[in-house]
PDB file of C-alpha atoms in Angstrom:
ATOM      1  CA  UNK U  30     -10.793  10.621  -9.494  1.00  0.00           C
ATOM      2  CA  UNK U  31      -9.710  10.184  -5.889  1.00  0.00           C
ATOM      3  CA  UNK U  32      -6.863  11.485  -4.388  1.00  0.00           C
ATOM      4  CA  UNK U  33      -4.738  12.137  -1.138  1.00  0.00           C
ATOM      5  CA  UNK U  34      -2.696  14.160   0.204  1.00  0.00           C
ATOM      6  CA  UNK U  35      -0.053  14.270   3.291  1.00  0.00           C
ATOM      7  CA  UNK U  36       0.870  17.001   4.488  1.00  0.00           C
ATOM      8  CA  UNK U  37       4.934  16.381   5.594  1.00  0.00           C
ATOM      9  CA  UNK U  38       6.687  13.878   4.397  1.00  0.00           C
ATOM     10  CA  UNK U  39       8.624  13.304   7.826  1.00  0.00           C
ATOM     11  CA  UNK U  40       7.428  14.450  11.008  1.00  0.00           C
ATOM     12  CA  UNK U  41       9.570  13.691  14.354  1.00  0.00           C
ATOM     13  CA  UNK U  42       8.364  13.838  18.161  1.00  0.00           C
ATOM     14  CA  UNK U  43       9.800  13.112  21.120  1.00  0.00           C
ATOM     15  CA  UNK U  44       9.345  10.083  22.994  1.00  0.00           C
ATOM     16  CA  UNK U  45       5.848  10.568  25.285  1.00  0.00           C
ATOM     17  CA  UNK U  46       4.311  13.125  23.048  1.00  0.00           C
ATOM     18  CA  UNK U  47       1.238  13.777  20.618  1.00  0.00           C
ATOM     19  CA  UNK U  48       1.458  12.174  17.283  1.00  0.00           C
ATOM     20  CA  UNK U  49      -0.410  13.887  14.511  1.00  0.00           C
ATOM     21  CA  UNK U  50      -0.047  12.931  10.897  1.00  0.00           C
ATOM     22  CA  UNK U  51      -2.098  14.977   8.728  1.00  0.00           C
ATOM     23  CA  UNK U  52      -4.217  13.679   5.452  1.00  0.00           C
ATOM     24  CA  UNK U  53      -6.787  15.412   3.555  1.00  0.00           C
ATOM     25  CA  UNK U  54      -8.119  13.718   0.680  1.00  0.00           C
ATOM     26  CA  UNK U  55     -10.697  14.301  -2.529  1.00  0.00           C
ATOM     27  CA  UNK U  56     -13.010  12.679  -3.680  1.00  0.00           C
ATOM     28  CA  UNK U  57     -16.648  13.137  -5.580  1.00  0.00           C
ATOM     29  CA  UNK U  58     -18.446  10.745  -3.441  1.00  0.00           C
ATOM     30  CA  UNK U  59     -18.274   9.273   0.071  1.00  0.00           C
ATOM     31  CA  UNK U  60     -14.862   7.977   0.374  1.00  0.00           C
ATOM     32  CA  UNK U  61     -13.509   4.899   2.124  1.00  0.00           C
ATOM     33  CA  UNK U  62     -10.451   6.279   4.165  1.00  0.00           C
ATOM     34  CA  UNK U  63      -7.347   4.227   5.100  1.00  0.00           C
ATOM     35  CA  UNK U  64      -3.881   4.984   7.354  1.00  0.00           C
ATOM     36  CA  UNK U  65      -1.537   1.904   7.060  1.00  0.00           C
ATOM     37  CA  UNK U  66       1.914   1.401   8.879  1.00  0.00           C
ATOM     38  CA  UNK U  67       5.413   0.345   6.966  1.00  0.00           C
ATOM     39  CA  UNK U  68       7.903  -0.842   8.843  1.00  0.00           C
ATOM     40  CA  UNK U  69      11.162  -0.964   7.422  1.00  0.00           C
ATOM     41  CA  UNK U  70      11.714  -3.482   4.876  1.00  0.00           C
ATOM     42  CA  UNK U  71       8.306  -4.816   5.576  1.00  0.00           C
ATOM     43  CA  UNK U  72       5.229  -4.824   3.771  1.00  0.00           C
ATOM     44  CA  UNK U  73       2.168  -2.776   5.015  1.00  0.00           C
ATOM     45  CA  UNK U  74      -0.076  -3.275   7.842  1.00  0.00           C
ATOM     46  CA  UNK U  75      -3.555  -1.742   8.173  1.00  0.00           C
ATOM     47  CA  UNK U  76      -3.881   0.496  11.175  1.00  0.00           C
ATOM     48  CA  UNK U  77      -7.300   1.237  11.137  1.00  0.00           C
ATOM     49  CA  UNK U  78     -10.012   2.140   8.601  1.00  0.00           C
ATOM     50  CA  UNK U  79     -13.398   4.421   8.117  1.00  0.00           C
ATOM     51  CA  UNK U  80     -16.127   3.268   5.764  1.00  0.00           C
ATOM     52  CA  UNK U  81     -19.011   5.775   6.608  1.00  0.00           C
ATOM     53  CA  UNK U  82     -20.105   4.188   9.817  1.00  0.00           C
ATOM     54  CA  UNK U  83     -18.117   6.282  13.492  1.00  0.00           C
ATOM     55  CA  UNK U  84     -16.470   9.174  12.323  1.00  0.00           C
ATOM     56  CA  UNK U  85     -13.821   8.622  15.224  1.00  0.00           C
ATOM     57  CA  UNK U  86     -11.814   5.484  14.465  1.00  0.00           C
ATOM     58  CA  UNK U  87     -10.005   3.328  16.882  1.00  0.00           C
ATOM     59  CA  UNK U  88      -7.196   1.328  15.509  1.00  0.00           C
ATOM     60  CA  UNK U  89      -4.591  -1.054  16.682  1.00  0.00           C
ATOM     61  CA  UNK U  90      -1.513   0.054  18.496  1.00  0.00           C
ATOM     62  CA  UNK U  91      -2.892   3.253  20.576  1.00  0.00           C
ATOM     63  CA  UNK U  92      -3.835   4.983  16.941  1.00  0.00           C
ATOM     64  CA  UNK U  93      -6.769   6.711  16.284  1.00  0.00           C
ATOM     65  CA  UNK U  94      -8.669   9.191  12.951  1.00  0.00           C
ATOM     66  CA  UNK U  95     -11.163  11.358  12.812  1.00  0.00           C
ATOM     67  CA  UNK U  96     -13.254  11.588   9.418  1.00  0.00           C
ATOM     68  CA  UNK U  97     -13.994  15.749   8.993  1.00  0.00           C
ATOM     69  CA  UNK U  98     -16.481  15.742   5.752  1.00  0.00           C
ATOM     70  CA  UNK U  99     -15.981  19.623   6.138  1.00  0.00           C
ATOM     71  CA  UNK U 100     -12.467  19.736   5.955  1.00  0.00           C
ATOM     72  CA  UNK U 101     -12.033  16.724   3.802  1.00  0.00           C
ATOM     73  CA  UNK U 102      -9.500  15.650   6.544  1.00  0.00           C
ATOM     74  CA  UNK U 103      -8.390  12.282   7.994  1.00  0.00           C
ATOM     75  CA  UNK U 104      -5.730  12.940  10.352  1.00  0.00           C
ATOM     76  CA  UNK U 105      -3.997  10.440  12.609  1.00  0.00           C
ATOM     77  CA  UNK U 106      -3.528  10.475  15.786  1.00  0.00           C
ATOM     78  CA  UNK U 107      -1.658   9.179  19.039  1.00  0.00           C
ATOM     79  CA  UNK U 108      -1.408  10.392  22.197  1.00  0.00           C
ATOM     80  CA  UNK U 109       1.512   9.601  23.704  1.00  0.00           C
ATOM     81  CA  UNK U 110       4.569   8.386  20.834  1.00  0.00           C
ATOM     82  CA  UNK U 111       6.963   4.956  21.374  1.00  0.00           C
ATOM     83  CA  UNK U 112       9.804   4.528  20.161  1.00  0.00           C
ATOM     84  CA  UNK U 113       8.345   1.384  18.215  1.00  0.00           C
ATOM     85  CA  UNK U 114       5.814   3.753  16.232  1.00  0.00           C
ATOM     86  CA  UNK U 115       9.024   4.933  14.250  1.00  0.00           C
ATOM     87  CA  UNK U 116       7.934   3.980  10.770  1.00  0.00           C
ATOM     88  CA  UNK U 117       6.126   5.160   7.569  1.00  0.00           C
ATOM     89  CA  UNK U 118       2.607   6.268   7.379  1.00  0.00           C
ATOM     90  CA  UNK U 119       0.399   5.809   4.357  1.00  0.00           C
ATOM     91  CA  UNK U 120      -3.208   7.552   4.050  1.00  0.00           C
ATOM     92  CA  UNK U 121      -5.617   5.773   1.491  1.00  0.00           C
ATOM     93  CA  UNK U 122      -8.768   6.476   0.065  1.00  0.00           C
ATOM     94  CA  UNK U 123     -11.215   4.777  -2.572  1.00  0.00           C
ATOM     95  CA  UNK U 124     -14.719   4.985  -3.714  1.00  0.00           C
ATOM     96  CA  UNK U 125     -16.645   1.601  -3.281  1.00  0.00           C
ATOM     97  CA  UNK U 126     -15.519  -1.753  -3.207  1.00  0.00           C
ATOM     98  CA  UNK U 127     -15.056  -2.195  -6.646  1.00  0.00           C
ATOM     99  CA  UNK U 128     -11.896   0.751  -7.196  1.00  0.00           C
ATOM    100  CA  UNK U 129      -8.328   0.305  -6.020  1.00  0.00           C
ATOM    101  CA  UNK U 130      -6.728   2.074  -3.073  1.00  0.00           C
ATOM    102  CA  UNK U 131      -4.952   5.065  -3.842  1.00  0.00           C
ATOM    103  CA  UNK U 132      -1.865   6.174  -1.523  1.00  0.00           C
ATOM    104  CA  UNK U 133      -0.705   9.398  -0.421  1.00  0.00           C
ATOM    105  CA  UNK U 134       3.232   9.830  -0.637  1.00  0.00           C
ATOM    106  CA  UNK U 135       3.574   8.699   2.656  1.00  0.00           C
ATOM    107  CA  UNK U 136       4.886  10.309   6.093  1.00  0.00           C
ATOM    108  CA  UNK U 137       8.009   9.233   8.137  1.00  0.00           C
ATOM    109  CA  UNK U 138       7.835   9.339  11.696  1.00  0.00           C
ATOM    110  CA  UNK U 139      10.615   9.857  13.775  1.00  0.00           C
ATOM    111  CA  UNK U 140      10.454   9.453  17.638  1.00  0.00           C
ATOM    112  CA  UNK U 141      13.560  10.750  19.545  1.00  0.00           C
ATOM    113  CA  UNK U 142      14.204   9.169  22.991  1.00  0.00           C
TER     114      UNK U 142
ATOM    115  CA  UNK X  27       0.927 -19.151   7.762  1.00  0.00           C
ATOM    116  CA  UNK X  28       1.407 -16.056   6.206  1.00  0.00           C
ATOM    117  CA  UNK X  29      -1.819 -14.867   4.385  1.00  0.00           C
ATOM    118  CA  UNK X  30       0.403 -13.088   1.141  1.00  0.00           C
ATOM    119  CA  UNK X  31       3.305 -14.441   0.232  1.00  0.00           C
ATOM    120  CA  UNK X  32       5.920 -13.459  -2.454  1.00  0.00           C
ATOM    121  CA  UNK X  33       9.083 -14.558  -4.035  1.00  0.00           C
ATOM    122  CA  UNK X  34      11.645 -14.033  -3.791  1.00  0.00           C
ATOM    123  CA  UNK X  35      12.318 -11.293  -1.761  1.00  0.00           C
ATOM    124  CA  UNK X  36      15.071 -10.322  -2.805  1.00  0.00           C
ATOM    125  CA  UNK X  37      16.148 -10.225  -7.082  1.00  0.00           C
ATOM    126  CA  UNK X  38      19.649  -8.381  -8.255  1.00  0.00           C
ATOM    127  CA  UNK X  39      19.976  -8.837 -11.997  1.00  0.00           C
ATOM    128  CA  UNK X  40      21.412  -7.010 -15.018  1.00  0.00           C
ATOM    129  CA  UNK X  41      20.130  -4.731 -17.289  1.00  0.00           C
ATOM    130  CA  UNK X  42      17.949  -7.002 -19.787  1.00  0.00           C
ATOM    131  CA  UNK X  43      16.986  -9.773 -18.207  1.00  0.00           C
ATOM    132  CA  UNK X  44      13.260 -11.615 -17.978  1.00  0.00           C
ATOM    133  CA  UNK X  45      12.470 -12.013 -14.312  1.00  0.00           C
ATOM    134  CA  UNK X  46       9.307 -12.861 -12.371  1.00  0.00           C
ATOM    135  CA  UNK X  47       8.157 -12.603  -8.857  1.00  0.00           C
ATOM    136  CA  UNK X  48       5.437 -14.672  -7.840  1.00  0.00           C
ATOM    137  CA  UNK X  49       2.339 -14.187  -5.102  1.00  0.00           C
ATOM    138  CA  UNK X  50       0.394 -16.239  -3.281  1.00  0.00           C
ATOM    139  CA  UNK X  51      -2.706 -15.628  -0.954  1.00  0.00           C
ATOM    140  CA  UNK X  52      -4.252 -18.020   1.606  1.00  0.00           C
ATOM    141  CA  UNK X  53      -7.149 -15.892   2.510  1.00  0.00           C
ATOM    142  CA  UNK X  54      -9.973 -17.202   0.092  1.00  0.00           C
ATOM    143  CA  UNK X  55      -9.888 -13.118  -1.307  1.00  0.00           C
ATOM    144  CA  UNK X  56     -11.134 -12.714  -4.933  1.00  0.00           C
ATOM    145  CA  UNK X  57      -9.088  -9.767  -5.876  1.00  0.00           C
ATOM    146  CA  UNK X  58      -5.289  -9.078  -6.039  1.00  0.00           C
ATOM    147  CA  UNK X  59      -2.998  -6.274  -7.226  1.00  0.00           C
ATOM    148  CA  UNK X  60       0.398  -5.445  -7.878  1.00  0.00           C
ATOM    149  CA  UNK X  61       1.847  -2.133  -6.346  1.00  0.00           C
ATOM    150  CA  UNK X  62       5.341  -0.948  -7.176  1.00  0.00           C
ATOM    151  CA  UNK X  63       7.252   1.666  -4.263  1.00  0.00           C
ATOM    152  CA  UNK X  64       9.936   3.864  -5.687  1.00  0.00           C
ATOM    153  CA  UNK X  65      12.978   4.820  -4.173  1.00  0.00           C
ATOM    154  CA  UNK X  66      11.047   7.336  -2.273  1.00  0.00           C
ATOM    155  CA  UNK X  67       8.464   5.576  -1.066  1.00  0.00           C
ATOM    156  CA  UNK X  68       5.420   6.093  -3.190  1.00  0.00           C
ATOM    157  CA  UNK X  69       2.946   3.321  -4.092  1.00  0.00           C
ATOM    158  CA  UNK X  70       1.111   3.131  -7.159  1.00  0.00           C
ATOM    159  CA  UNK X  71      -1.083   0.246  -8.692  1.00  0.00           C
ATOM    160  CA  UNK X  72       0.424  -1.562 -11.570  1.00  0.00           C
ATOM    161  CA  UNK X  73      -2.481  -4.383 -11.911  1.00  0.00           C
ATOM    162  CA  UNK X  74      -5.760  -5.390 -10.686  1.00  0.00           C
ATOM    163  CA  UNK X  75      -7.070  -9.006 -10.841  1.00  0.00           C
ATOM    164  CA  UNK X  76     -10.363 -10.010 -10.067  1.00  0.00           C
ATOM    165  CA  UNK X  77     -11.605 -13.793 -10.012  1.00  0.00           C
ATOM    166  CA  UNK X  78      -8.157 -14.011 -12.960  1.00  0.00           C
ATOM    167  CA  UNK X  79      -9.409 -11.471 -15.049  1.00  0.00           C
ATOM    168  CA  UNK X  80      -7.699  -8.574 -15.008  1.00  0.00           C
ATOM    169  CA  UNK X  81      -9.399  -5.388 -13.871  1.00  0.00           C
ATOM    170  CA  UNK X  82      -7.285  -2.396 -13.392  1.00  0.00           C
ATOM    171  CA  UNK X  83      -4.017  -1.976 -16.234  1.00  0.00           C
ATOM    172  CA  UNK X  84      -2.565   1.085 -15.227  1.00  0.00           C
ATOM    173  CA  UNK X  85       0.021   3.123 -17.722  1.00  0.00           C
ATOM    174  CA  UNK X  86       2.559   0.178 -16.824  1.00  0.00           C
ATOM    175  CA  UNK X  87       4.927  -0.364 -20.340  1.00  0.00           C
ATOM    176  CA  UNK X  88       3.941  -4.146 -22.019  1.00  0.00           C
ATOM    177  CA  UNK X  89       7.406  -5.424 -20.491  1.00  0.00           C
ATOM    178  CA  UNK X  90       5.170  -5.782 -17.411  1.00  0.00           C
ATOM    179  CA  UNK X  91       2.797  -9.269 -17.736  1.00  0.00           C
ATOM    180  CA  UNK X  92       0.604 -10.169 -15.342  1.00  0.00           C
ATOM    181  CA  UNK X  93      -0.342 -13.738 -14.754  1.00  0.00           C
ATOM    182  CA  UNK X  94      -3.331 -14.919 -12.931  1.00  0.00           C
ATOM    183  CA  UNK X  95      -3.653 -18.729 -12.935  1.00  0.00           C
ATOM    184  CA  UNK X  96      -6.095 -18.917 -10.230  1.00  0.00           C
ATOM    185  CA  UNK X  97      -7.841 -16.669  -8.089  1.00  0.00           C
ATOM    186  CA  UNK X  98      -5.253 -17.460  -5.019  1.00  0.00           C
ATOM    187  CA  UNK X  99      -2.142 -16.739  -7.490  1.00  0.00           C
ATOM    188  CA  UNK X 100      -1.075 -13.315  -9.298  1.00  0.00           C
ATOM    189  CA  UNK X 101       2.417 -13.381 -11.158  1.00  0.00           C
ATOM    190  CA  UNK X 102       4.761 -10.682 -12.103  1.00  0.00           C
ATOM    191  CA  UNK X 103       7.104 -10.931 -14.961  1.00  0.00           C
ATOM    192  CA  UNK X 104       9.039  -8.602 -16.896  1.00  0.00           C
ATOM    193  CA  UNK X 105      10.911  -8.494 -19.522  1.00  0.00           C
ATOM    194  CA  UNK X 106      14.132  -6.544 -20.647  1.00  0.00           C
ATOM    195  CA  UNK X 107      14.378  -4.940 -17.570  1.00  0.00           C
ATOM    196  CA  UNK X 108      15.738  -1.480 -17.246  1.00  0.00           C
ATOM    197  CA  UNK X 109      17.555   0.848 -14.680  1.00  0.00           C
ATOM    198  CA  UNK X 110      14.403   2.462 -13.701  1.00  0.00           C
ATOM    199  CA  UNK X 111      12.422  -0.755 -12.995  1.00  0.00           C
ATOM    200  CA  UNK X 112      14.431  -1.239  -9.358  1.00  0.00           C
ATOM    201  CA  UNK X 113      12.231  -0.895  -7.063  1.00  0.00           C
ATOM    202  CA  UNK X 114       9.886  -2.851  -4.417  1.00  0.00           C
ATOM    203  CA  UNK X 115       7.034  -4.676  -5.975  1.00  0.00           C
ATOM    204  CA  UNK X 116       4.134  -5.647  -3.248  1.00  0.00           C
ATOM    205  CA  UNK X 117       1.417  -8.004  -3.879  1.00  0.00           C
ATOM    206  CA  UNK X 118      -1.895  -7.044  -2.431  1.00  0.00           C
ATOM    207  CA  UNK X 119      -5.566  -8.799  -2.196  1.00  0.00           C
ATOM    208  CA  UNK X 120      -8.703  -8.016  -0.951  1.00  0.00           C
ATOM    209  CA  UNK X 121     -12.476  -8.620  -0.315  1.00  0.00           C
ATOM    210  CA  UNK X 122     -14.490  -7.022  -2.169  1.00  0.00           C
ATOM    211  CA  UNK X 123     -14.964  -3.508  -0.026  1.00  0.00           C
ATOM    212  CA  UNK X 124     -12.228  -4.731   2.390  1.00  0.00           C
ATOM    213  CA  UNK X 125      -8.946  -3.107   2.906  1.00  0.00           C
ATOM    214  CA  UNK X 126      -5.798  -4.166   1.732  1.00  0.00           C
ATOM    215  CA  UNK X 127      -3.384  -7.208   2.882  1.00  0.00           C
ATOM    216  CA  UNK X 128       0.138  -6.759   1.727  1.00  0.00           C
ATOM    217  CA  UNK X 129       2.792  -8.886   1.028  1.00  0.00           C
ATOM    218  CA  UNK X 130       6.308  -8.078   2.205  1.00  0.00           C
ATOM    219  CA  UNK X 131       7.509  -6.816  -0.769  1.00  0.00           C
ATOM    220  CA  UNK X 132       9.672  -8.331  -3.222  1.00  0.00           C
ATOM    221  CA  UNK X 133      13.160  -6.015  -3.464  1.00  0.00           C
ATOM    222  CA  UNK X 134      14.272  -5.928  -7.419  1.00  0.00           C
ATOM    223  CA  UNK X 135      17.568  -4.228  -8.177  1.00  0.00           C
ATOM    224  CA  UNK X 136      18.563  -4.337 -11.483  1.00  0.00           C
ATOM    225  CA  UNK X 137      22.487  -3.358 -12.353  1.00  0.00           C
TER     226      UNK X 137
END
């Protein structure tokens, strides 16, 4: 069975600098790999997605992942934090098509001015 | 038009009642689920429908009922609801190797 983990469960930056949000996940065969965004009191919104093909990912709103086979790892990144990024982070993984998405616990980001 | 839809948003009721929560999706997907987010923020799958037959039944207690009447449409009810079942219920669907669309969560606090 699949599984993820994130590493922190609330992570705060200042305004300007490097985001990193850290997931590692398992799985016994080639995963797909999901980070989605919760606002609050919203539902969730995908950020961006890897299913086998760039191992860097581009996603919406400056966000970006790199898939490390090696180190099982699918950390998120941003460059340079906004105030509007303040939110909660969910990694994802599943198998194929066919299986369900399971969520790590989830990450809150805090971004002081 | 929003492409998942639930109601209501919002549901405060006593200790048990029967209430349901109801999803739509607009975006011709053949499989929906049902995710429930605890106070702290963890999501785990309740249900899995696929084409109205359901797929996944996770270790939910039979107070839970899924509903599928057609492939756009994947009810919630539950009966004799208890302290512990206030929480946020999303609605989810999906193409088949597609990522997730949520709904915007449907807020159940039960008194």
């Amino acid at each position: 069975a699949q599984s993820v983990t994130q590493l922190g469960s609330h992570v705060s930056v200042s305004e300007g600098a490097l985001v990193l949000l850290r997931c590692n996940y398992s799985s016994s065969v080639p995963p797909y790999l999901f980070w989605y965004v919760q606002y609050p009191n919203q539902g969730l919104q995908l950020l961006l997605k890897y299913t086998s093909a760039a191992t860097l990912v581009k996603g919406i709103n400056g966000f970006e992942a790199e898939f490390k086979k090696s180190e099982t790892s699918f950390h998120l990144t941003k460059p340079s934090a906004h105030m509007s990024d303040a939110a909660e982070y969910f990694c994802a993984v599943s198998t194929s098509g066919n299986t369900p998405l399971v969520f790590g616990k989830g990450t809150r980001l805090s971004v002081i001015a | 038009d929003t492409a998942v839809s639930q109601t209501p948003k919002y549901l405060v009721t006593q200790m048990g009642n029967d209430k349901s929560i109801k999803c739509e999706q607009n975006l011709g997907h053949d499989t929906m689920y049902w995710y429930k987010q605890d106070s702290k923020k963890f999501l785990k799958i309740m249900f899995s429908y696929n084409n109205k037959e359901l797929i996944i039944n996770e270790t939910v207690p039979n107070r839970f009922s899924p509903k599928s009447p057609d492939k756009a449409h994947l009810n919630l009810h539950i009966n004799s609801l208890e302290l512990g079942d206030s929480a946020v219920y999303f609605c989810a669907s999906t193409r088949l190797g597609g990522e997730l669309f949520f709904g915007e969560g449907s807020r159940l606090t039960v008194l």
